[in-house]
CSV table of C-alpha atoms in Angstrom, one decimal:
chain,number,residue,atom,x,y,z
A,102,UNK,CA,191.7,149.6,75.4
A,103,UNK,CA,189.3,152.1,74.6
A,104,UNK,CA,187.0,151.5,71.8
A,105,UNK,CA,183.9,152.9,70.4
A,106,UNK,CA,180.5,151.1,70.1
A,107,UNK,CA,177.4,152.0,68.2
A,108,UNK,CA,173.5,151.5,68.8
A,109,UNK,CA,171.3,151.3,66.4
A,110,UNK,CA,171.7,150.0,62.7
A,111,UNK,CA,173.0,153.0,61.1
A,112,UNK,CA,175.9,153.2,63.7
A,113,UNK,CA,178.1,151.3,61.5
A,114,UNK,CA,178.6,154.5,59.3
A,115,UNK,CA,180.2,156.1,62.3
A,116,UNK,CA,183.0,154.8,62.0
A,117,UNK,CA,182.8,152.5,65.7
A,118,UNK,CA,183.9,149.7,66.2
A,119,UNK,CA,181.7,147.9,67.3
A,120,UNK,CA,177.4,147.9,66.6
A,121,UNK,CA,175.3,146.7,68.9
A,122,UNK,CA,172.3,145.3,67.4
A,123,UNK,CA,168.8,145.9,69.5
A,124,UNK,CA,166.6,144.9,67.3
A,125,UNK,CA,165.0,146.2,63.7
A,126,UNK,CA,161.9,147.5,65.8
A,127,UNK,CA,164.1,149.6,69.0
A,128,UNK,CA,163.1,153.3,69.1
A,129,UNK,CA,166.9,153.5,70.0
A,130,UNK,CA,167.9,151.7,66.9
A,131,UNK,CA,165.8,154.4,64.7
A,132,UNK,CA,168.9,157.1,65.2
A,133,UNK,CA,172.5,156.4,65.3
A,134,UNK,CA,174.3,157.4,68.9
A,135,UNK,CA,177.6,156.3,70.0
A,136,UNK,CA,179.3,155.0,73.2
A,137,UNK,CA,183.0,155.8,74.1
A,138,UNK,CA,184.1,153.0,76.4
A,139,UNK,CA,187.2,152.1,78.1
A,140,UNK,CA,187.4,148.4,78.4
A,141,UNK,CA,189.4,146.2,80.7
A,142,UNK,CA,191.6,143.2,79.6
A,143,UNK,CA,188.6,140.9,80.6
A,144,UNK,CA,186.2,142.5,78.4
A,145,UNK,CA,183.4,144.2,81.8
A,146,UNK,CA,183.7,148.2,80.9
A,147,UNK,CA,185.3,150.7,83.5
A,148,UNK,CA,184.4,153.5,81.6
A,149,UNK,CA,181.8,155.1,79.2
A,150,UNK,CA,181.0,158.3,77.6
A,151,UNK,CA,177.9,158.7,75.1
A,152,UNK,CA,178.9,160.4,72.0
A,153,UNK,CA,175.7,162.1,70.3
A,154,UNK,CA,174.5,164.9,67.7
A,155,UNK,CA,174.9,162.7,65.1
A,156,UNK,CA,170.3,162.7,64.5
A,157,UNK,CA,170.3,167.1,65.1
A,158,UNK,CA,166.7,168.1,64.3
A,159,UNK,CA,167.0,172.1,64.8
A,160,UNK,CA,163.1,172.1,66.6
A,161,UNK,CA,163.6,174.8,68.6
A,162,UNK,CA,165.0,177.5,65.6
A,163,UNK,CA,162.3,175.7,63.3
A,164,UNK,CA,159.9,177.1,66.1
A,165,UNK,CA,161.1,180.7,65.9
A,166,UNK,CA,159.7,181.0,62.3
A,167,UNK,CA,156.2,179.7,63.0
A,168,UNK,CA,152.9,181.0,64.2
A,169,UNK,CA,152.1,178.9,67.2
A,170,UNK,CA,149.3,176.7,65.2
A,171,UNK,CA,152.4,175.6,62.8
A,172,UNK,CA,154.5,175.3,65.9
A,173,UNK,CA,152.0,172.2,66.7
A,174,UNK,CA,153.2,170.3,63.8
A,175,UNK,CA,156.9,170.6,64.6
A,176,UNK,CA,156.4,169.9,68.2
A,177,UNK,CA,156.0,166.3,67.9
A,178,UNK,CA,159.0,165.3,66.2
A,179,UNK,CA,161.7,165.3,68.1
A,180,UNK,CA,160.1,162.1,70.2
A,181,UNK,CA,158.1,160.0,67.9
A,182,UNK,CA,157.0,158.2,69.8
A,183,UNK,CA,156.1,160.8,72.6
A,184,UNK,CA,153.9,163.1,69.6
A,185,UNK,CA,150.7,163.7,71.0
A,186,UNK,CA,152.4,164.9,74.5
A,187,UNK,CA,155.2,166.9,72.9
A,188,UNK,CA,152.1,168.7,71.3
A,189,UNK,CA,150.1,169.2,74.4
A,190,UNK,CA,152.9,170.6,76.6
A,191,UNK,CA,153.3,173.1,74.0
A,192,UNK,CA,150.0,173.8,73.6
A,193,UNK,CA,149.6,174.0,77.6
A,194,UNK,CA,152.4,177.1,77.0
A,195,UNK,CA,150.6,179.2,74.5
A,196,UNK,CA,147.0,178.6,77.1
A,197,UNK,CA,148.5,179.7,79.6
A,198,UNK,CA,150.1,182.4,78.9
A,199,UNK,CA,146.6,183.4,77.0
A,200,UNK,CA,144.4,182.7,80.3
A,201,UNK,CA,142.6,180.8,77.8
A,202,UNK,CA,139.7,178.1,79.7
A,203,UNK,CA,140.1,174.5,77.9
A,204,UNK,CA,137.2,172.5,77.6
A,205,UNK,CA,136.5,169.8,80.6
A,206,UNK,CA,135.5,167.2,77.5
A,207,UNK,CA,139.0,167.9,75.8
A,208,UNK,CA,141.1,168.3,79.5
A,209,UNK,CA,139.6,164.6,79.4
A,210,UNK,CA,139.8,163.2,76.9
A,211,UNK,CA,143.3,165.4,76.5
A,212,UNK,CA,144.5,162.7,79.9
A,213,UNK,CA,142.7,159.9,77.6
A,214,UNK,CA,145.0,160.4,74.3
A,215,UNK,CA,148.0,160.6,76.5
A,216,UNK,CA,148.0,157.4,78.3
A,217,UNK,CA,146.8,155.5,75.3
A,218,UNK,CA,150.4,157.4,73.9
A,219,UNK,CA,151.9,156.0,77.0
A,220,UNK,CA,150.7,152.4,76.0
A,221,UNK,CA,152.1,152.3,73.1
A,222,UNK,CA,155.3,154.0,73.9
A,223,UNK,CA,156.5,151.5,76.5
A,224,UNK,CA,154.8,148.9,74.0
A,225,UNK,CA,157.4,149.4,71.5
A,226,UNK,CA,160.5,149.0,74.3
A,227,UNK,CA,159.1,146.2,75.2
A,228,UNK,CA,158.2,144.4,72.2
A,229,UNK,CA,161.9,143.5,71.0
A,230,UNK,CA,162.3,142.4,74.7
A,231,UNK,CA,159.0,140.3,75.5
A,232,UNK,CA,157.8,138.7,72.2
A,233,UNK,CA,155.5,139.7,69.7
A,234,UNK,CA,152.1,140.2,72.1
A,235,UNK,CA,153.6,143.3,73.0
A,236,UNK,CA,153.9,144.6,69.2
A,237,UNK,CA,150.0,143.6,69.0
A,238,UNK,CA,148.7,145.3,71.7
A,239,UNK,CA,150.6,148.0,70.3
A,240,UNK,CA,149.2,147.5,67.1
A,241,UNK,CA,145.7,147.8,68.6
A,242,UNK,CA,146.2,150.7,70.4
A,243,UNK,CA,148.4,152.7,67.4
A,244,UNK,CA,145.3,151.7,65.1
A,245,UNK,CA,142.6,153.6,67.6
A,246,UNK,CA,144.9,156.0,68.1
A,247,UNK,CA,144.8,156.5,65.0
A,248,UNK,CA,141.1,156.3,64.4
A,249,UNK,CA,141.3,159.7,66.5
A,250,UNK,CA,143.8,161.6,64.8
A,251,UNK,CA,144.9,160.3,61.7
A,252,UNK,CA,148.1,160.0,62.2
A,253,UNK,CA,149.8,157.1,63.6
A,254,UNK,CA,152.9,158.6,64.2
A,255,UNK,CA,152.8,162.3,64.2
A,256,UNK,CA,149.1,162.9,65.3
A,257,UNK,CA,148.4,166.4,65.3
A,258,UNK,CA,145.2,166.3,67.2
A,259,UNK,CA,146.0,169.0,69.8
A,260,UNK,CA,145.4,172.8,69.1
A,261,UNK,CA,146.1,175.7,71.4
A,262,UNK,CA,142.7,175.8,73.1
A,263,UNK,CA,141.6,172.3,73.7
A,264,UNK,CA,142.2,169.2,70.1
A,265,UNK,CA,141.3,169.7,66.5
A,266,UNK,CA,137.9,167.8,67.3
A,267,UNK,CA,136.5,165.6,68.4
A,268,UNK,CA,136.7,161.8,68.8
A,269,UNK,CA,134.3,158.6,66.3
A,270,UNK,CA,131.0,158.1,67.4
A,271,UNK,CA,131.7,154.8,68.6
A,272,UNK,CA,135.2,155.3,69.8
A,273,UNK,CA,135.4,154.6,73.1
A,274,UNK,CA,133.8,151.5,72.9
A,275,UNK,CA,136.7,150.7,70.9
A,276,UNK,CA,139.1,151.6,72.6
A,277,UNK,CA,138.4,149.5,75.8
A,278,UNK,CA,138.2,147.0,72.8
A,279,UNK,CA,141.6,147.6,72.1
A,280,UNK,CA,142.9,147.6,75.6
A,281,UNK,CA,141.5,144.5,76.2
A,282,UNK,CA,143.7,143.0,73.7
A,283,UNK,CA,147.5,144.7,75.5
A,284,UNK,CA,149.7,142.2,77.1
A,285,UNK,CA,153.5,142.7,77.5
A,286,UNK,CA,154.9,139.2,77.2
A,287,UNK,CA,157.3,138.1,79.3
A,288,UNK,CA,160.3,139.8,80.6
A,289,UNK,CA,163.1,138.2,80.5
A,290,UNK,CA,165.7,136.3,82.2
A,291,UNK,CA,169.2,137.4,82.8
A,292,UNK,CA,168.8,141.4,83.6
A,293,UNK,CA,169.0,141.3,86.7
A,294,UNK,CA,172.0,143.1,89.2
A,295,UNK,CA,173.4,144.7,85.4
A,296,UNK,CA,173.2,148.3,84.6
A,297,UNK,CA,172.6,149.6,88.1
A,298,UNK,CA,171.9,153.2,87.8
A,299,UNK,CA,171.4,153.9,91.9
A,300,UNK,CA,169.0,156.7,93.1
A,301,UNK,CA,171.5,159.0,93.6
A,302,UNK,CA,172.9,159.1,89.9
A,303,UNK,CA,169.5,159.3,89.1
A,304,UNK,CA,168.9,162.5,90.6
A,305,UNK,CA,172.3,164.2,89.9
A,306,UNK,CA,171.8,163.7,85.9
A,307,UNK,CA,167.6,164.8,86.6
A,308,UNK,CA,166.4,161.3,85.2
A,309,UNK,CA,162.9,161.3,85.0
A,310,UNK,CA,160.2,158.8,83.8
A,311,UNK,CA,160.3,155.0,84.5
A,312,UNK,CA,164.2,154.6,84.5
A,313,UNK,CA,164.8,157.2,86.9
A,314,UNK,CA,161.5,155.8,89.1
A,315,UNK,CA,163.7,152.3,88.4
A,316,UNK,CA,166.7,153.8,90.4
A,317,UNK,CA,163.7,154.9,93.8
A,318,UNK,CA,162.9,158.1,91.8
A,319,UNK,CA,159.4,158.0,93.2
A,320,UNK,CA,158.6,161.4,90.9
A,321,UNK,CA,155.7,161.7,88.7
A,322,UNK,CA,153.9,164.8,86.7
A,323,UNK,CA,150.5,162.6,87.2
A,324,UNK,CA,150.5,163.0,90.9
A,325,UNK,CA,153.0,166.1,91.6
A,326,UNK,CA,151.3,168.4,88.7
A,327,UNK,CA,148.4,166.7,87.4
A,328,UNK,CA,146.4,168.5,85.1
A,329,UNK,CA,143.4,168.9,84.9
A,330,UNK,CA,142.4,165.6,83.0
A,331,UNK,CA,144.7,163.7,86.1
A,332,UNK,CA,143.2,165.7,88.8
A,333,UNK,CA,140.8,162.5,90.8
A,334,UNK,CA,142.6,160.0,89.3
A,335,UNK,CA,144.8,159.1,92.3
A,336,UNK,CA,147.8,158.1,90.1
A,337,UNK,CA,150.0,156.4,92.2
A,338,UNK,CA,153.9,155.8,90.6
A,339,UNK,CA,155.4,152.4,89.6
A,340,UNK,CA,158.7,152.2,91.9
A,341,UNK,CA,161.3,150.3,91.6
A,342,UNK,CA,164.2,150.5,93.7
A,343,UNK,CA,167.2,148.0,92.4
A,344,UNK,CA,167.9,150.1,89.8
A,345,UNK,CA,168.6,147.6,86.9
A,346,UNK,CA,167.8,146.2,83.6
A,347,UNK,CA,165.7,144.6,85.1
A,348,UNK,CA,163.8,146.9,87.1
A,349,UNK,CA,163.7,149.8,84.2
A,350,UNK,CA,161.4,146.5,82.4
A,351,UNK,CA,159.9,145.9,85.0
A,352,UNK,CA,158.6,149.6,85.4
A,353,UNK,CA,157.8,149.6,81.5
A,354,UNK,CA,155.8,146.9,81.8
A,355,UNK,CA,153.7,148.2,85.2
A,356,UNK,CA,152.8,151.0,83.9
A,357,UNK,CA,151.3,150.0,80.9
A,358,UNK,CA,149.2,148.0,83.1
A,359,UNK,CA,148.6,151.1,85.1
A,360,UNK,CA,147.4,153.8,81.9
A,361,UNK,CA,145.4,150.9,81.3
A,362,UNK,CA,143.6,151.3,84.3
A,363,UNK,CA,143.4,155.1,84.1
A,364,UNK,CA,142.4,154.9,80.5
A,365,UNK,CA,139.5,153.5,81.5
A,366,UNK,CA,138.7,155.3,84.8
A,367,UNK,CA,138.9,158.5,82.6
A,368,UNK,CA,136.8,156.5,79.7
A,369,UNK,CA,134.1,156.3,82.6
A,370,UNK,CA,133.3,159.5,83.6
A,371,UNK,CA,134.3,161.3,80.2
A,372,UNK,CA,132.3,164.3,80.1
A,373,UNK,CA,130.2,165.9,77.5
A,374,UNK,CA,130.7,169.6,75.5
A,375,UNK,CA,133.3,171.6,73.7
A,376,UNK,CA,136.3,170.2,72.6
A,377,UNK,CA,138.0,173.1,71.9
A,378,UNK,CA,138.0,177.4,71.4
A,379,UNK,CA,137.3,179.5,69.0
A,380,UNK,CA,140.2,181.4,68.1
A,381,UNK,CA,141.4,184.5,66.5
A,382,UNK,CA,142.9,184.3,62.9
A,383,UNK,CA,145.9,185.1,64.3
A,384,UNK,CA,147.2,183.4,68.3
A,385,UNK,CA,149.4,185.9,69.6
A,386,UNK,CA,150.8,185.1,73.0
A,387,UNK,CA,151.5,188.6,75.3
A,388,UNK,CA,155.2,189.3,76.7
A,389,UNK,CA,156.8,187.8,79.3
A,390,UNK,CA,157.6,183.7,79.9
A,391,UNK,CA,155.9,180.4,80.7
A,392,UNK,CA,157.1,176.7,81.7
A,393,UNK,CA,155.2,174.1,81.4
A,394,UNK,CA,155.9,170.5,81.5
A,395,UNK,CA,154.2,167.3,81.0
A,396,UNK,CA,154.6,163.1,81.6
A,397,UNK,CA,155.6,161.8,78.7
A,398,UNK,CA,156.3,157.6,78.1
A,399,UNK,CA,160.4,158.9,79.5
A,400,UNK,CA,159.7,161.2,81.4
A,401,UNK,CA,159.2,165.3,81.9
A,402,UNK,CA,158.7,167.2,78.3
A,403,UNK,CA,158.6,170.7,79.6
A,404,UNK,CA,158.8,173.6,77.3
A,405,UNK,CA,160.0,176.9,77.8
A,406,UNK,CA,158.0,179.6,75.9
A,407,UNK,CA,159.1,183.3,76.0
A,408,UNK,CA,157.4,186.1,73.7
A,409,UNK,CA,157.9,189.4,72.4
A,410,UNK,CA,153.6,189.9,71.5
A,411,UNK,CA,154.0,188.2,68.6
A,412,UNK,CA,152.2,185.6,66.3
A,413,UNK,CA,155.5,183.5,66.5
A,414,UNK,CA,157.4,182.5,69.6
A,415,UNK,CA,160.8,184.5,70.3
A,416,UNK,CA,162.0,181.6,71.8
A,417,UNK,CA,160.7,178.2,72.6
A,418,UNK,CA,163.0,175.6,74.9
A,419,UNK,CA,162.9,172.5,75.4
A,420,UNK,CA,163.6,169.7,78.1
A,421,UNK,CA,163.1,166.8,76.6
A,422,UNK,CA,163.6,163.3,78.4
A,423,UNK,CA,165.6,161.4,77.1
A,424,UNK,CA,168.6,164.0,76.2
A,425,UNK,CA,168.7,163.8,80.6
A,426,UNK,CA,168.4,160.2,80.8
A,427,UNK,CA,170.8,159.5,78.4
A,428,UNK,CA,173.7,161.0,80.6
A,429,UNK,CA,173.0,158.7,83.4
A,430,UNK,CA,174.6,155.9,81.1
A,431,UNK,CA,178.1,157.6,81.8
A,432,UNK,CA,177.1,156.1,85.9
A,433,UNK,CA,175.0,153.3,84.7
A,434,UNK,CA,177.8,151.2,83.0
A,435,UNK,CA,181.4,150.7,84.0
A,436,UNK,CA,181.1,147.4,86.0
A,437,UNK,CA,178.7,146.3,83.0
A,438,UNK,CA,180.1,143.5,80.3
A,439,UNK,CA,180.2,144.1,76.9
A,440,UNK,CA,177.7,141.1,76.1
A,441,UNK,CA,175.7,142.7,78.6
A,442,UNK,CA,175.2,145.5,76.0
A,443,UNK,CA,172.9,144.8,74.0
A,444,UNK,CA,170.3,144.2,77.8
A,445,UNK,CA,171.4,146.8,79.2
A,446,UNK,CA,170.6,149.6,76.8
A,447,UNK,CA,167.7,147.2,75.4
A,448,UNK,CA,166.1,148.6,78.7
A,449,UNK,CA,167.6,152.1,79.0
A,450,UNK,CA,164.6,153.6,76.8
A,451,UNK,CA,165.7,156.6,74.9
A,452,UNK,CA,164.7,158.8,71.7
A,453,UNK,CA,167.3,159.3,69.5
A,454,UNK,CA,165.4,162.5,68.3
A,455,UNK,CA,165.0,163.4,71.2
A,456,UNK,CA,168.3,164.4,72.4
A,457,UNK,CA,169.4,165.7,69.2
A,458,UNK,CA,166.7,168.2,69.4
C-alpha cells in the first residue's frame, strides 16, 4: 500500500493521506514537506521518498540582482535557525576573493555568535522533545543575540569585512549569565533502535552535521577546516555510532553543552580592537570563483561564488545541509513503523526553507 504523509500543519492542504504532527514549535512544522511511503499491512514502512519543493524561496536568483551588501540581508532567510552562520558563509566568500584581512576581534566574535546561533537552533529542535527547560534556555540565548544584532531571527549582523558594529557594553557578562540558564531537559524514552541511518548511507547522501555525526561520520569543520576564530579552541566533534533517533538527540544535547563551553572559552580570550574594515562605496569581487563553507547548526553550509568583476554576483550557489540531509530519509525510514514516525522525524533536524532554497 502506498500512502502520502505530510509533515507540519500546512501539509493538510497538500492532499496527503496523513499528517504527522511534531508540535507547533518544531522547525520541521514551519513549512510543508511530504513523504511518499510504501507500507505493509502491519503498518511498517518498506520504502520512502521525500517530496519537497512546496516552499521554494528563489534565493539563488535573487542574489544575482543585488549587490554584495544587499546579498547578506537575504542569505539568512533560507534556514531561519542558522541566520548568522549563513550570513557568514557569504561574507567569507567575498572577503576571500577580495583578499580582505578581517580584524581579530571580529573573527573571535563571529565564533561566539556562531556558537550562540548553534545553541539556539539545537534548543529549538530539542524543546518539543525534552520539555520547557530547553525552551527557556533558547529564549535566554536568543535574547543576547537580539541585543547584539537587533534581530530575533534574521540577525543581519555580519558585514563584508567583519561585523556591523561592536557588541554593547556589558554584553559578554550577559552572555555568561544566559549560558548559565541553558538546560536541555531530559531525553524521552522510546527513541532507541528506531530510524537507523547507517554510516555508509550517511556518507552516500552527503549527510553532515549532528545527523551525520550520530551515524559515525567524524567530520566537523570547526576542527577539520577551522575559521580563524576557532583556531586554538581544540574542538572535538560529538560523534555517536548508533545512527538511531536516540543517537541524533544525544548529539544535539551534547553539542549544546559543547557550544556553551566554546563560547565561554572565546569570551575569556576576546581580543580588543575594531570589528570591521572601511569599504569602498561599491564592493566588487574580482573575476573568478571561490567556495567557502562553515559548520552551521545542521551541517555544512557552503557558498560557491562566481564573479565577473561586477558589484553583483554572476552566480551564487548554496550548498545547504537540509537539502542533502532530507534525502537520507529514504534510507532510514524503511523498517520503521508508521506509529514511530513522529519520534523519528522529530529527531531528524531539517528546516524546509533550507531544502527548497
